[in-house]
Coordinates of C-alpha atoms and ligand atoms in Angstrom, one line a residue:
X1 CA 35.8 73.0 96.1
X2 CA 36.5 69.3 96.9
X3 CA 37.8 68.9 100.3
X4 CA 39.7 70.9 102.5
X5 CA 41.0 73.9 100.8
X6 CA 45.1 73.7 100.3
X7 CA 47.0 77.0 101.5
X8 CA 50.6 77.6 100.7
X9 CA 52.0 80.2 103.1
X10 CA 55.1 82.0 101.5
X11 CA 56.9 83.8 104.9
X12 CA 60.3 85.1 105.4
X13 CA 60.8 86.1 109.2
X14 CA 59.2 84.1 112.6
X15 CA 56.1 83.5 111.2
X16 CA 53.7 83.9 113.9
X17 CA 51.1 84.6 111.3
X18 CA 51.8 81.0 109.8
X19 CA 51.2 79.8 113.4
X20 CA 47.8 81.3 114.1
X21 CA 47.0 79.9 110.4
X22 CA 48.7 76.3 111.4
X23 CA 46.6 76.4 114.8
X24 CA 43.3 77.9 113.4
X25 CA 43.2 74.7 110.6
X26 CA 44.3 72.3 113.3
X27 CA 41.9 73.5 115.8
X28 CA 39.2 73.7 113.0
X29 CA 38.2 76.8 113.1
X30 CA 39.9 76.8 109.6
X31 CA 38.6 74.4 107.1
X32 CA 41.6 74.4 105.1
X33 CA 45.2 72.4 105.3
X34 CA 48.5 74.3 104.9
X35 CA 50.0 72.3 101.4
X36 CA 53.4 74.1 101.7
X37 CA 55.2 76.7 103.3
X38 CA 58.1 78.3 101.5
X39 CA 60.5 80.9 102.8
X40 CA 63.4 83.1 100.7
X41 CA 65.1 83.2 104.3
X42 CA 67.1 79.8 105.3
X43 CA 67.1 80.5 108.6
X44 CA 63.1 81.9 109.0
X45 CA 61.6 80.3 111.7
X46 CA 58.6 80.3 109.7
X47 CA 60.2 77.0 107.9
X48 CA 61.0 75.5 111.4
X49 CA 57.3 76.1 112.8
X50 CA 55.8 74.3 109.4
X51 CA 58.4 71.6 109.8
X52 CA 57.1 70.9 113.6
X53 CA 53.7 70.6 112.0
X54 CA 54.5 68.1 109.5
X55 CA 53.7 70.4 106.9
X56 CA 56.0 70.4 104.0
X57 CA 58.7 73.4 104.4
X58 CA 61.0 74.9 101.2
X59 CA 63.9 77.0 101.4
X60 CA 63.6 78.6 97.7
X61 CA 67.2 80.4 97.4
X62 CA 66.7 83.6 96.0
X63 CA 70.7 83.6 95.0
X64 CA 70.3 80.4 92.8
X65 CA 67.5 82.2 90.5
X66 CA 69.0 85.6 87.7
X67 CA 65.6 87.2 88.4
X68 CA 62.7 87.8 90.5
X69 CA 60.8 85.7 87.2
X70 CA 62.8 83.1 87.9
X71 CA 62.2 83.1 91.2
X72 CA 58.8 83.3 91.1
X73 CA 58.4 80.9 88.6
X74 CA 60.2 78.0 90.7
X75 CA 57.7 79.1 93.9
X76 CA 54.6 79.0 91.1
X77 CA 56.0 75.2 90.1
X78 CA 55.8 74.2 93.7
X79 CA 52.9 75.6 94.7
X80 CA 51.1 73.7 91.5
X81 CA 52.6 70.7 92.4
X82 CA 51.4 70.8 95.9
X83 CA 48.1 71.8 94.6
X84 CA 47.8 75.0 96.2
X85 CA 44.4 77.2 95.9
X86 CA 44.9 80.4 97.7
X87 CA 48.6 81.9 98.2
X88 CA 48.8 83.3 102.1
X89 CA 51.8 86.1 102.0
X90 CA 53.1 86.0 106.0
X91 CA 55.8 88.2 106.3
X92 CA 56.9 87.7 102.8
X93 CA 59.4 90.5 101.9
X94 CA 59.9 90.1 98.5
X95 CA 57.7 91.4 95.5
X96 CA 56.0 89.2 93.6
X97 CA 55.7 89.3 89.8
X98 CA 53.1 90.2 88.0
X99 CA 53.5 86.9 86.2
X100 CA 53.0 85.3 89.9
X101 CA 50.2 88.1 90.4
X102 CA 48.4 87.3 86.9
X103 CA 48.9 82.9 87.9
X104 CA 46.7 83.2 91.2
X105 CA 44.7 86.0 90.5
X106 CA 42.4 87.2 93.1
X107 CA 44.1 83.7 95.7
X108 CA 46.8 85.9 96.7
X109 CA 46.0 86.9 100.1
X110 CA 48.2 89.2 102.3
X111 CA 48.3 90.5 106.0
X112 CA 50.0 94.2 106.2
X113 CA 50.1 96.3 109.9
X114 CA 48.2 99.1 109.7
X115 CA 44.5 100.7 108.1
X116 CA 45.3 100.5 104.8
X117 CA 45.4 102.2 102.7
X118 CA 47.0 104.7 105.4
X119 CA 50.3 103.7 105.9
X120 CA 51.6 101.0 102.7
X121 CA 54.7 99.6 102.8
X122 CA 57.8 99.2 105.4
X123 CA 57.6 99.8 108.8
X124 CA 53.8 100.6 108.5
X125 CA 53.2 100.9 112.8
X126 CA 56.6 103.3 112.8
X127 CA 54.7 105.6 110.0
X128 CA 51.8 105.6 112.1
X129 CA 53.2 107.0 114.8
X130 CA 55.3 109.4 113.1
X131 CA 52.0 110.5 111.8
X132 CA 50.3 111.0 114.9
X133 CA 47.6 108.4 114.3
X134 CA 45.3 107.8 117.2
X135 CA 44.3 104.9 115.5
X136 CA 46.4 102.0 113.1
X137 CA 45.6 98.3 112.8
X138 CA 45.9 95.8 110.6
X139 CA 44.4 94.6 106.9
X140 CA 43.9 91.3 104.9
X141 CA 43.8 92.0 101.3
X142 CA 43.8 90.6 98.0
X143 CA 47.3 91.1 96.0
X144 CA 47.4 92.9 93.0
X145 CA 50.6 94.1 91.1
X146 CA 50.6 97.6 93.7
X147 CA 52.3 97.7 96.9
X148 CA 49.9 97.1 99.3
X149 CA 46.6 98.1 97.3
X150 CA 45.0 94.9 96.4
X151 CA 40.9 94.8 97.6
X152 CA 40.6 95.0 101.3
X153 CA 39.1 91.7 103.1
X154 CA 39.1 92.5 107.1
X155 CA 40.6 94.9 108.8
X156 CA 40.9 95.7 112.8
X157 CA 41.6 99.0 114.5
X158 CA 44.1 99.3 117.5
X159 CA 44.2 102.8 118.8
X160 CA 47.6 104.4 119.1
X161 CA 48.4 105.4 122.8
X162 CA 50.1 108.2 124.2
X163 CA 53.2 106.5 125.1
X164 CA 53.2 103.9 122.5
X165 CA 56.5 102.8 121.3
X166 CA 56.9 100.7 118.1
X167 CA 57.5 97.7 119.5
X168 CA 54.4 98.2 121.9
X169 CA 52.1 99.0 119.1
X170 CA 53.0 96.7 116.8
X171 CA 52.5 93.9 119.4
X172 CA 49.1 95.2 119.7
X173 CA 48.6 95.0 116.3
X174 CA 49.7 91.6 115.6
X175 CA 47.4 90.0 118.4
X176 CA 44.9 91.5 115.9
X177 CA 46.4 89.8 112.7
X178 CA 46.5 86.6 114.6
X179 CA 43.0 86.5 114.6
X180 CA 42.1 88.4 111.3
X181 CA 43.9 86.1 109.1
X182 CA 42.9 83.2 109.9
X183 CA 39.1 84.4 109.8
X184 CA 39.6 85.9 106.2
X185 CA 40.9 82.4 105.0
X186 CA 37.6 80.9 106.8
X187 CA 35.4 83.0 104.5
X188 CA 37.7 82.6 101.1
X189 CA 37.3 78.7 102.2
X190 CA 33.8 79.1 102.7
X191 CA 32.9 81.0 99.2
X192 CA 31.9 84.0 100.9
X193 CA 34.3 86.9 99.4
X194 CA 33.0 88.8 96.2
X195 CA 35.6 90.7 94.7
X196 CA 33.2 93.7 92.7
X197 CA 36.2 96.3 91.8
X198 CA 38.3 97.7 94.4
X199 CA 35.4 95.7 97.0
X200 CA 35.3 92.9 98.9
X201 CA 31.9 92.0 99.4
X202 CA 31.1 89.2 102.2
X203 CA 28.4 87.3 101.6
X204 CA 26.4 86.3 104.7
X205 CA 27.7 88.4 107.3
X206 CA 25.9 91.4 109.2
X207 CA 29.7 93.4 108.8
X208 CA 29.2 93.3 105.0
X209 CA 27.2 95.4 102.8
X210 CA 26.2 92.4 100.9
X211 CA 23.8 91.6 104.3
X212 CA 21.9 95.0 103.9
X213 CA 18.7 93.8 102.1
X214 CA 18.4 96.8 99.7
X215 CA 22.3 96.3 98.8
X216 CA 21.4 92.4 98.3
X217 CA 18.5 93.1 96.1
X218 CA 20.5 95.8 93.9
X219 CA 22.8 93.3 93.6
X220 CA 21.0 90.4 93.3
X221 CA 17.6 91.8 91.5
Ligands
GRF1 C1 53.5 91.1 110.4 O1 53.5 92.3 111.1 C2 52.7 91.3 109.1 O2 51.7 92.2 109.2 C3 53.8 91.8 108.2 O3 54.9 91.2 108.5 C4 54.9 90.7 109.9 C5 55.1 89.2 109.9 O4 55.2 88.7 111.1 N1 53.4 91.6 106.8 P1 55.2 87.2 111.4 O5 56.4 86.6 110.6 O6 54.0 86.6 110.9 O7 55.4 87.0 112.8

């Protein structure tokens, strides 16, 4: 990869995650430089935080495009123009096409709430509690065309506590994501994910199968 890898961060809320990602490749613990942020939200904060960090920040108005294609296409179009290599979804509620999906396979990253693949979709830390979960968390995963299903990068647990509310667990769990994120972009930057199936194998870490010398051998004979 020639020089710093380019993120574009697609995010439709307040976009703390953006933040921790914005302050992780400023602080250089990130070796990667946000390209483009684009929001289907006018008013997400997500565009104002990239805009305060001289990154370049689009408002793509879901109302001016017939379809999700469309949609989709115009976000692919910018994203290739700013030269974007790996896709960061940060509180991005719309579904992307499998047209989008098929254009960056396996550089489509995501951040979702909870262990998947407990607890997919909406209001993932208000499932968890329903559920009776002593334990939720958060995941970074690759996208693929499911809801929530794509290979699992990092995840980190955050027990459930007896008089958890939602807004008190899922504050818990996003101090986790804050940190999470930014370290699964590290290792994509770094060439250290292997995708093998529904695995993601990290190369060079004691966490990761791949570090296991008998794994390493049988995989690497
Ligand atoms: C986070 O909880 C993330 O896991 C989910 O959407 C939320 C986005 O929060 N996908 P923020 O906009 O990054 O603050």
């Amino acid at each position: 990869m020639q020089g710093r890898l380019r993120l574009g961060v697609l995010a439709s809320g307040r976009g703390s995650n953006l933040q921790a990602i914005i302050d992780a490749c400023e602080g250089g613990q990130v070796d990667a430089v946000i390209a483009l942020v684009i929001s289907d939200v006018a008013e997400a904060y997500a565009l104002e935080r990239g805009r305060q960090h001289g990154i370049e920040a689009v408002f793509l108005d879901p109302s001016l495009h017939r379809t999700s294609e469309e949609f989709d296409a115009a976000a692919i179009d910018l994203l290739r123009r700013h030269e974007v290599e790996l896709v960061c979804l940060a509180g991005f509620m719309r579904l992307l096409s499998p047209h989008f999906i098929r254009e960056y396979r396996n550089r489509i990253m995501n951040i979702h709430p909870a262990l998947l693949p407990a607890f997919p979709g909406l209001h993932a830390q208000r499932q968890a509690l329903r559920c009776g979960a002593k334990v939720s968390g958060c995941t970074v995963h690759f996208v693929d065309e499911g809801v929530d299903t794509g290979p699992i990068i990092i995840q980190a647990v955050v027990h459930v506590l007896d008089d958890d509310t939602e807004e008190a667990l899922s504050a818990r769990i996003l101090a986790h994501e804050h940190q999470i994120y930014p370290q699964a972009i590290q290792l994509f930057a770094e060439g250290r994910l292997e995708i093998r199936g529904r695995r993601v194998l990290c190369h060079g870490t004691k966490t990761s199968q791949a570090h296991d010398k008998r794994a390493w051998g049988a995989m690497n004979p």
